[in-house]
Structure formats: C-alpha cells, structure tokens
Tab-separated table of C-alpha atoms in Angstrom:
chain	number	residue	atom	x	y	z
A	1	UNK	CA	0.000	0.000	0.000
A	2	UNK	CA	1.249	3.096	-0.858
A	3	UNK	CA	1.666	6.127	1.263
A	4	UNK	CA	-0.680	9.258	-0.001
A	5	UNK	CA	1.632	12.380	0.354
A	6	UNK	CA	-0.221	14.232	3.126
A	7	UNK	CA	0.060	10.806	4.872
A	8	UNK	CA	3.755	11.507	4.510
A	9	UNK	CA	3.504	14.693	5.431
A	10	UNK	CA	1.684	13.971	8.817
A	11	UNK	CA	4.562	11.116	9.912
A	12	UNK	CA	7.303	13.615	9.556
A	13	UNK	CA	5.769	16.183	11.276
A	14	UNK	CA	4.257	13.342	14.195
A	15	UNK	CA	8.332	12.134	14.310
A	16	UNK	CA	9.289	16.050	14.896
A	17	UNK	CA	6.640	16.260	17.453
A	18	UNK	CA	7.743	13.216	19.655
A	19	UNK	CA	11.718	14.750	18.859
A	20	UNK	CA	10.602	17.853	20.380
A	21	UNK	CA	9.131	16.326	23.497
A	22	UNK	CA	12.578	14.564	24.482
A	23	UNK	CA	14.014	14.998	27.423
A	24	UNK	CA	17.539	16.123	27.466
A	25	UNK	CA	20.095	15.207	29.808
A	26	UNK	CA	23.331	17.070	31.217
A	27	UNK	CA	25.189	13.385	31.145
A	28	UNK	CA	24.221	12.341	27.632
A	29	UNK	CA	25.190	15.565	26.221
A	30	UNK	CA	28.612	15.657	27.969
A	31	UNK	CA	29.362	12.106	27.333
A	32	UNK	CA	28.942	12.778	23.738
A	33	UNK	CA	30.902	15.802	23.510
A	34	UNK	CA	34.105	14.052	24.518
A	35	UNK	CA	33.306	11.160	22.793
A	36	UNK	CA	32.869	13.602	19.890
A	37	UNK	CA	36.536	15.096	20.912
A	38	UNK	CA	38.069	11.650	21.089
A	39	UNK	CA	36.913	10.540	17.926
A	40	UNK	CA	38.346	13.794	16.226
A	41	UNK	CA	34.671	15.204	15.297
A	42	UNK	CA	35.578	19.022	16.371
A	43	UNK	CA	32.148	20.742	14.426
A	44	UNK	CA	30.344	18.097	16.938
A	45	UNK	CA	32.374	18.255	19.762
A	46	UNK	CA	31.785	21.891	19.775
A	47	UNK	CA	28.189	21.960	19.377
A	48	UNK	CA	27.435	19.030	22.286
A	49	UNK	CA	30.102	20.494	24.477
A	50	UNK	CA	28.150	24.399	24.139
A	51	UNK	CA	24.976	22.378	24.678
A	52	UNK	CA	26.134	21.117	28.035
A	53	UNK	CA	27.379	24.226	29.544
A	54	UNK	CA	24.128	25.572	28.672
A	55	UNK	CA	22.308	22.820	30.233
A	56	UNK	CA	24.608	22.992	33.711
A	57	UNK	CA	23.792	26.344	33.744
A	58	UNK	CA	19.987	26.032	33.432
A	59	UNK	CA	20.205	22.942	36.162
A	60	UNK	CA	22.082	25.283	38.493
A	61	UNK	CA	19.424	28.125	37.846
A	62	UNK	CA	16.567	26.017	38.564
A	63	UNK	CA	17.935	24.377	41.761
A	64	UNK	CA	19.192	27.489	43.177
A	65	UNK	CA	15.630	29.091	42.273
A	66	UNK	CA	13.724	26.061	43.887
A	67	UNK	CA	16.253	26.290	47.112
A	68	UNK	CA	15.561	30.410	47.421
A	69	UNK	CA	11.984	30.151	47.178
A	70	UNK	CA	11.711	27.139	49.207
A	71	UNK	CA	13.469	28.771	52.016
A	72	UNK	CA	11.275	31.654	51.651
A	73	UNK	CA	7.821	29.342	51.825
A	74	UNK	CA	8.906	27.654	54.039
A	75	UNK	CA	8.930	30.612	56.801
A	76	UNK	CA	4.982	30.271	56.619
A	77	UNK	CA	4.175	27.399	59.106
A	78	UNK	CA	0.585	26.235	59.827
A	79	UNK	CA	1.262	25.221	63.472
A	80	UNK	CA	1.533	28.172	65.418
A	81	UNK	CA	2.950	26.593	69.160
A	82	UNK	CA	6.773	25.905	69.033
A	83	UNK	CA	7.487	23.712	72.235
A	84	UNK	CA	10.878	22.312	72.566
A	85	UNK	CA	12.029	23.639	69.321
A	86	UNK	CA	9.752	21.787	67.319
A	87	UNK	CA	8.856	24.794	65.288
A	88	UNK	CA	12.472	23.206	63.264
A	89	UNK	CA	10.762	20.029	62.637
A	90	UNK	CA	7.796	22.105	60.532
A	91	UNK	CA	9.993	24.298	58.626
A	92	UNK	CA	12.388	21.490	57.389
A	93	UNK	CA	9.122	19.527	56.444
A	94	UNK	CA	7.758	22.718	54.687
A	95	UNK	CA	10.801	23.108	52.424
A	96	UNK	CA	11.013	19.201	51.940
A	97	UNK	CA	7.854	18.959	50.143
A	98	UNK	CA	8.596	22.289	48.658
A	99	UNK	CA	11.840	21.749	47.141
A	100	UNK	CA	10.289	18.163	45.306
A	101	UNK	CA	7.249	19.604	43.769
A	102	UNK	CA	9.613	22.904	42.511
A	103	UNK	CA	12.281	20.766	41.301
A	104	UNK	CA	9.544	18.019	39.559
A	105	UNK	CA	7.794	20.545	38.003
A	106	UNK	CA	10.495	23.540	37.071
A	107	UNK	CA	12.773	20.269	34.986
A	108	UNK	CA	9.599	18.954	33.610
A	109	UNK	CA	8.594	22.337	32.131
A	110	UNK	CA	12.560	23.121	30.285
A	111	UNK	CA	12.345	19.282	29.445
A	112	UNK	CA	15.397	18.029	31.187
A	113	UNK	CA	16.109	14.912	33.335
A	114	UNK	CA	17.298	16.083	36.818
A	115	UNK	CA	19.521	13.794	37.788
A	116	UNK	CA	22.589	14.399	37.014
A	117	UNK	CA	25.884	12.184	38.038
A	118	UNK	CA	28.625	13.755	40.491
A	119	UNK	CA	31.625	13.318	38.046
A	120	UNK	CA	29.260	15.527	35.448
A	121	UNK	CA	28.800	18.139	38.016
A	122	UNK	CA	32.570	18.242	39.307
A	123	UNK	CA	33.620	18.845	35.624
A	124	UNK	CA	31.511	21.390	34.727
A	125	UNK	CA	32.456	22.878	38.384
A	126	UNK	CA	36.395	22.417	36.923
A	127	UNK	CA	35.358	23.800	33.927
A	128	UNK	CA	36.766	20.518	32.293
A	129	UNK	CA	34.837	21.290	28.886
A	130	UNK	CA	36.846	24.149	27.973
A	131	UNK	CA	39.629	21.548	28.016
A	132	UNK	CA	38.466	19.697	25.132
A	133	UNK	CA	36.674	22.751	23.696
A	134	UNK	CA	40.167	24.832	22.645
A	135	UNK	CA	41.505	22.037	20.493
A	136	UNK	CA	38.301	21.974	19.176
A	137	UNK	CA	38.088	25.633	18.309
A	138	UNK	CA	41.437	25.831	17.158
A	139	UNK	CA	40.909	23.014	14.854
A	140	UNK	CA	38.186	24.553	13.197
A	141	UNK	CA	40.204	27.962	12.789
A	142	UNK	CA	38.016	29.593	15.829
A	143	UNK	CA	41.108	31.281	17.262
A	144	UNK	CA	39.847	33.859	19.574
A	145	UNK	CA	37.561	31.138	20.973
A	146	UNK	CA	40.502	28.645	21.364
A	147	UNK	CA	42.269	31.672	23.324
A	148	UNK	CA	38.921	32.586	25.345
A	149	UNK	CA	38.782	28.876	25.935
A	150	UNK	CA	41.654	28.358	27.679
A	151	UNK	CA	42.099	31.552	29.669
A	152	UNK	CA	38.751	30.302	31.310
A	153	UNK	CA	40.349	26.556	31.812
A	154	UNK	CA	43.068	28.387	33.965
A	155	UNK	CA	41.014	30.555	35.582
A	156	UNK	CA	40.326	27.745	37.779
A	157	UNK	CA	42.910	26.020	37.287
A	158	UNK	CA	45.769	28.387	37.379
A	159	UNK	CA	48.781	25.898	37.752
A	160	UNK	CA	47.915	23.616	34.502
A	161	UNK	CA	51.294	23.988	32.293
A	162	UNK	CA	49.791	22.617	29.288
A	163	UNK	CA	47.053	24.878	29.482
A	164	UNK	CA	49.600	27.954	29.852
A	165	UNK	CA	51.728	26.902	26.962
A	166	UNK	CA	48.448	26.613	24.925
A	167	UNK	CA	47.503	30.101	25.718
A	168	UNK	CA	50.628	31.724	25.000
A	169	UNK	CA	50.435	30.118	21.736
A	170	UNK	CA	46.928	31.665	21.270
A	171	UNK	CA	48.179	34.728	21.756
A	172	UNK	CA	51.274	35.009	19.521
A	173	UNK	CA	48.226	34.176	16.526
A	174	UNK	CA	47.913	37.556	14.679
A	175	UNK	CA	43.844	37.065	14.395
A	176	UNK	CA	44.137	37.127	18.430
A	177	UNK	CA	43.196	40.528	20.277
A	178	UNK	CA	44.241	39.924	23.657
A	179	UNK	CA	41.965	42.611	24.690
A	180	UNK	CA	38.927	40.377	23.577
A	181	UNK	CA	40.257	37.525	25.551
A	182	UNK	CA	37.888	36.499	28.435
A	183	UNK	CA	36.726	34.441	30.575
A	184	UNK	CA	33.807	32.963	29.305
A	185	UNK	CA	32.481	32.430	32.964
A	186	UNK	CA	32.791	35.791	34.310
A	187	UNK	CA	29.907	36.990	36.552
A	188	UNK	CA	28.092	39.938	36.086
A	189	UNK	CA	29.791	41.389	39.386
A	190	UNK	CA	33.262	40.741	38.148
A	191	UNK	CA	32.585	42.673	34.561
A	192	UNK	CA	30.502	45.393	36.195
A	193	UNK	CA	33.834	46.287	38.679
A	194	UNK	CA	36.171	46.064	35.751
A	195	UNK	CA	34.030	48.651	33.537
A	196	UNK	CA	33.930	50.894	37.370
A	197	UNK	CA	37.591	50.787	37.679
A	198	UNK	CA	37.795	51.813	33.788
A	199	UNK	CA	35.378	54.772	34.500
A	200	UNK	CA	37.003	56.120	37.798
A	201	UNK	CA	40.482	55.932	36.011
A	202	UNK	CA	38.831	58.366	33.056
A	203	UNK	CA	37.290	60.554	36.072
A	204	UNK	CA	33.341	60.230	34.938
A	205	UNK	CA	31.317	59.607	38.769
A	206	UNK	CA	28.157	59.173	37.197
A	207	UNK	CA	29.226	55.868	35.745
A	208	UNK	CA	31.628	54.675	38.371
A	209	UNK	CA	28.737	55.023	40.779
A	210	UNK	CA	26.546	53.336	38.461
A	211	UNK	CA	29.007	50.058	37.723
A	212	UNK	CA	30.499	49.903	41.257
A	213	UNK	CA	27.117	50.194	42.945
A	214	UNK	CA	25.652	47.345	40.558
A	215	UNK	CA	28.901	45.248	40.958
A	216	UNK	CA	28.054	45.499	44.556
A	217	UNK	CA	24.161	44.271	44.466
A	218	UNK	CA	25.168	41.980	42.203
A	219	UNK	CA	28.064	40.492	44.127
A	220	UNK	CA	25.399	40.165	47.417
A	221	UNK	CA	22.846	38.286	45.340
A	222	UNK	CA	25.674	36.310	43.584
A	223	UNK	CA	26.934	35.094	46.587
A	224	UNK	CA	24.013	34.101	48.073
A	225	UNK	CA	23.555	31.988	44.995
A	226	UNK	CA	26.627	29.843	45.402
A	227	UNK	CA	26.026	29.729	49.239
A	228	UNK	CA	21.993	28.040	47.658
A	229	UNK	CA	24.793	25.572	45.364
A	230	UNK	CA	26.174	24.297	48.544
A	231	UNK	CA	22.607	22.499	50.059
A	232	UNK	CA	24.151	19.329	47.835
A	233	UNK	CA	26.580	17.790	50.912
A	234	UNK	CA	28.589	14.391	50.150
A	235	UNK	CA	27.863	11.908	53.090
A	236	UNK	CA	29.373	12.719	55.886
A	237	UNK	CA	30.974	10.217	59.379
A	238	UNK	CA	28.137	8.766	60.330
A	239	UNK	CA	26.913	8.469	64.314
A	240	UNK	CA	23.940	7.155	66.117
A	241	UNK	CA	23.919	9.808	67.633
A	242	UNK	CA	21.826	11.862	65.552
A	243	UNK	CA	22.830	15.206	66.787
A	244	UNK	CA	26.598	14.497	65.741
A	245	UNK	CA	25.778	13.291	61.935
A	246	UNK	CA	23.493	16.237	61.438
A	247	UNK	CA	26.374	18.746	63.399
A	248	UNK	CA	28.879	16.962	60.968
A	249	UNK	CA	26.248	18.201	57.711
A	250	UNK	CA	25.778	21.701	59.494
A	251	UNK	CA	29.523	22.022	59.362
A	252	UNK	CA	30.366	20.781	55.863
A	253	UNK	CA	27.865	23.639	55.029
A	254	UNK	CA	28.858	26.418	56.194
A	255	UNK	CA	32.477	25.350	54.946
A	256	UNK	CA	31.303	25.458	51.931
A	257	UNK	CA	29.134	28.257	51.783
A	258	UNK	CA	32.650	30.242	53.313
A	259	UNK	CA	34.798	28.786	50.103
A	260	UNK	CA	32.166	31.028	47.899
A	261	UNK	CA	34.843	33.927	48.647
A	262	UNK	CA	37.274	32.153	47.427
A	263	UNK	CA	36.354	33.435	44.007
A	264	UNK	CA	37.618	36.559	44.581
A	265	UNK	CA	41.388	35.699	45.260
A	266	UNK	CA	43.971	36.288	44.608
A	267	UNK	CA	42.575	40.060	44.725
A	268	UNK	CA	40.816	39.944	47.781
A	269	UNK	CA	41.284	37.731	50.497
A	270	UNK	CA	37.074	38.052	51.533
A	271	UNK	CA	33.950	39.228	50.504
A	272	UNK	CA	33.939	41.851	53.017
A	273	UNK	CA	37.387	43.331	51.537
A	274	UNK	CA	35.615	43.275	48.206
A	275	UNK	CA	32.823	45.077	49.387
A	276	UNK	CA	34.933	47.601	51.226
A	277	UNK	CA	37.107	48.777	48.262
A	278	UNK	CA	33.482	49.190	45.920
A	279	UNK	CA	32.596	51.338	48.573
A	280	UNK	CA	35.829	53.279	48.574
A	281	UNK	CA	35.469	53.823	44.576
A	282	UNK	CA	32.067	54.994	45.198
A	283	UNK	CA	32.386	57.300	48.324
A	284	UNK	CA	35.043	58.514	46.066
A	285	UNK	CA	32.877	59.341	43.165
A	286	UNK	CA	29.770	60.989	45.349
A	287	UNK	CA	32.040	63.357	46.546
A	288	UNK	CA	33.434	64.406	43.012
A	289	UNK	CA	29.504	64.787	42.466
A	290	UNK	CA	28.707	66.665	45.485
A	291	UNK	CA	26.403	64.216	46.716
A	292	UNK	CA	27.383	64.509	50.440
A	293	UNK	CA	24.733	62.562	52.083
A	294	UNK	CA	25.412	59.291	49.960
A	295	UNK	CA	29.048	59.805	50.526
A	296	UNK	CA	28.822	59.590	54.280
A	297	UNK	CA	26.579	56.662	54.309
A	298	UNK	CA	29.020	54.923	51.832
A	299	UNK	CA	32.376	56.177	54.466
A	300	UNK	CA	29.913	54.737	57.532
A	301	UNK	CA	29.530	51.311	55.295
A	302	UNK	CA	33.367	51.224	54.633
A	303	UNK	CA	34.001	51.611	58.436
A	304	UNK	CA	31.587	49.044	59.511
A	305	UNK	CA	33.662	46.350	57.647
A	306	UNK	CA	37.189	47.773	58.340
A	307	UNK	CA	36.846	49.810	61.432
A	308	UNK	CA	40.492	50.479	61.746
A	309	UNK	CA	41.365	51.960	58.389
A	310	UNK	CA	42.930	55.170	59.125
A	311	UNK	CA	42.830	56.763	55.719
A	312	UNK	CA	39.012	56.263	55.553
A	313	UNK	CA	38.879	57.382	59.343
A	314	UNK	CA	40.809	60.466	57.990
A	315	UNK	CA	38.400	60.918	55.235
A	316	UNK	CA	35.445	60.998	57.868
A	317	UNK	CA	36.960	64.119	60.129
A	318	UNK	CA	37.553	65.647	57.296
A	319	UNK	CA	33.831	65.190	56.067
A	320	UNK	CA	32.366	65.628	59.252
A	321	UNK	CA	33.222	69.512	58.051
A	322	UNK	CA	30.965	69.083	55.672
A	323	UNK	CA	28.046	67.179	56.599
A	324	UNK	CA	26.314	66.631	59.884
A	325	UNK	CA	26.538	63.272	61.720
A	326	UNK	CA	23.223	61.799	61.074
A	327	UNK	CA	24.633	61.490	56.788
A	328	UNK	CA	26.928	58.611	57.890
A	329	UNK	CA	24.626	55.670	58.412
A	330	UNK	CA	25.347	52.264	57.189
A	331	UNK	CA	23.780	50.003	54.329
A	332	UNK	CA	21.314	47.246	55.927
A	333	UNK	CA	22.205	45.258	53.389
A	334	UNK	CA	25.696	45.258	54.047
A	335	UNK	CA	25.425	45.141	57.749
A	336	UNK	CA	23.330	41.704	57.450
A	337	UNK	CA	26.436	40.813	55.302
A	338	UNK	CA	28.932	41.410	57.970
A	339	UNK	CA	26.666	39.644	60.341
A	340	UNK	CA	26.204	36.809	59.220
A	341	UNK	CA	29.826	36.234	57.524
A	342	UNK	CA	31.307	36.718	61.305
A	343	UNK	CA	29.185	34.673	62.676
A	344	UNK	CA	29.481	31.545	60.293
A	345	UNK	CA	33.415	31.788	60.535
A	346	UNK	CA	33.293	31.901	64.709
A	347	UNK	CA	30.558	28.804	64.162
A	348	UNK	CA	33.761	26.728	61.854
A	349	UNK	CA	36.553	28.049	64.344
A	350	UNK	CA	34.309	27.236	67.398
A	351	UNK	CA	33.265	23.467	65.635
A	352	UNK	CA	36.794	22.541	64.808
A	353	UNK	CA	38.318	23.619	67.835
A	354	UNK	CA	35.608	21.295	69.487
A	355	UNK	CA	36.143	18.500	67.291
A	356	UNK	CA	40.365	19.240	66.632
A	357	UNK	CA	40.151	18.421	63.289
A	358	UNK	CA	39.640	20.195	59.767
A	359	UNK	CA	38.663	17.014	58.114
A	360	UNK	CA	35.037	17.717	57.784
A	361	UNK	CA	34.552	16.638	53.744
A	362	UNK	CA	32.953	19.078	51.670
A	363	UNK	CA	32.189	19.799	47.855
A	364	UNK	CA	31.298	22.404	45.447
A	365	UNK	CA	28.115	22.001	45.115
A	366	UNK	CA	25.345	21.672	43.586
C-alpha cells in the first residue's frame, strides 16, 4: 500500500513532534561531547560540548531558584505553638515537600532529566569542557575562541602547564586581540567592577557610581547563589547519635558556603574586603559629584567592615566639616552581610576547635 503524500507529510511532522518532546540530559550531552573530541569530530564536539554548559547552567538556575523560594515558603508554618524547638521540625518539612514539587515541576517544564551524576557536576564545576573545547576551536580555525577557551580553563585552574603553553600560543596568533580575551564564565559582578575601575580611572562619577554600585548588588545576590549551590553535601561520618551526623552536615555547610569567597582571590582575600574597596570607589565618586549625604553613608559602610582603616577614618573628620553626623549611616544590606559572615566563621573556628580536626569533607556544590 502506498503512502498518499499528506500521509507523509503527517509522519514527519508526528516524528518532529515526539523529537521535540525529548528529554535532554546534562550526562548524555557531555558524554557525547568528549566522545565527539576523542573521535576527532571538532564541528560536533563543539556543538554538544556548548549544549552542556548551557544545560549545567539552566540545572544550576533552577535548583538554586527552587532552594531560594523554598526557604522563603517555608517561613509560613501552619502550626503556630513551638514547644521544645519543634517549630524546626515544621519548617524542614515545609521546604522538603517544597523543594520536590519545585524541582519536579520547574525540569519537567525546560524538558530536562534532573539527575545528574557527580563526576558531570565536578567537571563542569572544573570547567573541564573548555579543556576539550580549545583544540576543538582551534581546529576549526576559531582562534579567539581557542584563546577565550583556555584563559577560562586556567582561571580555575591556574597551575595547569599545558594549558599555559596553549595560551601563549593563542596569543602570539595575529587574528588574536588579547583585549577580547575572556573568561567565558565571568559573573556579572566581576565585569561590572572592571568597567567601574575603567570609568574612575577616566574621572566620569556618574558611571563609576553606576558600575560599582551594581557590581556590589550583584556580588550580594551572587553570593548568596553559590552559598543556595552548597545544600548538595557528600555523606558525611556517620553516628547514632543523631545530633553528631546532622552537626557533621551543618559544618560541611557552612564550609562550603565560606569557600564562595574564594572566588575573589587572589585580589581579595574576603567578601567583606571586596565590598569595602566598591565602597571606597564609590564614596570617592559621590564626593566628586557633590552628593554629600550618599558619601557619608558609603564612608559609615566602609568603616563598619574595616573599622580600623585610618585613611578612611581620615576621610570621615575631614567630612564631618561638611556634613552633619546623622549622613553617615550604614547600608542594611551590608550590615546583614557582615553579620552573618562573622558569625558563620566563629561557628567553623568554634566546631573545629571542638572536634580538633579540619577534616570535615565538603564539595562544590550543587
């Protein structure tokens, strides 16, 4: 029996219906990327190995979303008496159910499996696919990309020699700009400080203020972000005693949610040095603008993270001058910042003190 034409016509577009409603997974993808780099297939290797940092990056999103709106929810309990701390037993129950209906329905809707293996998510976390993806760049002429590629490898891992030797070759190419080599995994916070510091050097405030003020909302909501990746914990010594396994989790937590700093070195040694030179830049700049009051509450800010900093203690006599005392008051935002950052590190000090020992495992994340 033949097929009639519009019969054909109605399998095809049935067979690009049930293509569409696949489910794609981070694992797959990877796994044929480097299979694809192996077997010397660069065009492929390229596309499957773009695909999966895409994908990482929408798991991450959806997790982290799921975990920040969970933790919000969860705040609303239905029993109202809290005897012998029970009032813990209802909010971790809250954000339970919370965080499996979120997750369920938030991968069903982008169409992509959610489970994805640990060796996946430590590469991407390595940024092991820029690896693979230079060579496959380069092959296929994309020099800029090879060199962008790379750069980003050592970002995170800064001691690779091959990697080094590779870049300095990409950069020796005359279709190379080495001003248009980046790191392809820069965060908005880390581009929005470098166009600051290229605005204060050419004296216009207006856009200092604008970038470094930005870089610094952007750095807080960052941060809490990959303090959200660290809720995935490897196992951890396990006790009977239940309040020692779960004290053992509570620790390899907050270690990890600590190490989110981390990004900024070797520049800054913590987030609240970070936050303490944007401020500097932008005190800086509202003075050059005459805007007095916002100066003093971004000197106030400054000293609330680095009390002792004589310059900016200088700065303050000399603006006290200028504006009365009530101008210097300090950012809430910030000042939850500070908070909570001193007391998680006296919570690690006091915990391995306790337990004389650093070996609590932890992992980035997700």
């Amino acid at each position: 029996m033949l097929w009639s034409r519009v019969g054909i016509i109605l399998l095809i577009a049935s067979f690009i219906q049930v293509e569409s409603l696949k489910f794609s997974s981070l694992d797959v993808v990877y796994k044929k990327g480097v299979e694809a780099y192996s077997n010397e297939r660069w065009s492929e290797c390229i596309v499957q190995l773009e695909e999966s940092l895409h994908l990482y990056k929408v798991y991450k999103r959806i997790l982290i979303n799921c975990r920040l709106k969970c933790k919000h929810d969860a705040q609303f309990t239905r029993i109202q008496d809290n005897i012998e701390d029970l009032k813990i037993y209802e909010l971790y129950f809250n954000a339970r159910q919370c965080l499996i209906n979120c997750n369920n329905h938030a991968f069903e809707d982008v169409r992509m499996y959610n489970n994805v293996s640990d060796s996946t998510i430590f590469n991407m976390q390595s940024r092991k696919p820029y690896e693979y993806l230079h060579l496959c760049y380069f092959q296929m002429y994309a020099m800029s990309k090879a060199a962008s590629a790379s750069y980003t490898f050592l970002v995170t891992n800064p001691d690779d020699p091959k990697m080094k030797k590779n870049l300095d070759y990409y950069l020796n190419q005359p279709e190379v700009d080495i001003n248009e080599v980046v790191d392809l995994e820069s965060d908005d916070y880390q581009i929005l400080y470098r166009l600051g510091l290229k605005s204060y050097h050419t004296k216009k405030w207006g856009e200092t203020i604008a970038n470094m003020e930005e870089a610094l909302n952007d750095y807080l909501s960052w941060e809490n972000n990959c303090r959200m990746e660290c809720e995935r914990q490897p196992e951890q010594e396990w006790s009977p005693e239940i309040t020692i396994t779960i004290s053992n989790y509570m620790a390899s937590l907050l270690i990890c949610k600590q190490t989110c700093q981390d990004e900024l070195k070797p520049l800054y040694n913590s987030g609240v040095e970070f936050i303490a030179d944007l401020l500097n830049y932008i005190q800086i700049s509202y003075y050059n603008l005459d805007r007095l009051d916002d100066m003093g509450k971004a000197v106030a800010t400054y000293l609330l993270l680095l009390p002792n900093d004589e310059d900016m203690l200088e700065n303050k006599k000399i603006y006290s001058t200028l504006i009365d005392d009530s101008a210097f008051v300090v950012r809430s935002d910030v000042v939850h910042y500070l908070k909570r950052d001193t007391y998680e590190k006296q919570l690690i000090t006091f915990f391995r003190q306790e337990n004389h020992s650093d070996d609590v495992e932890t992992t980035n994340k997700v």
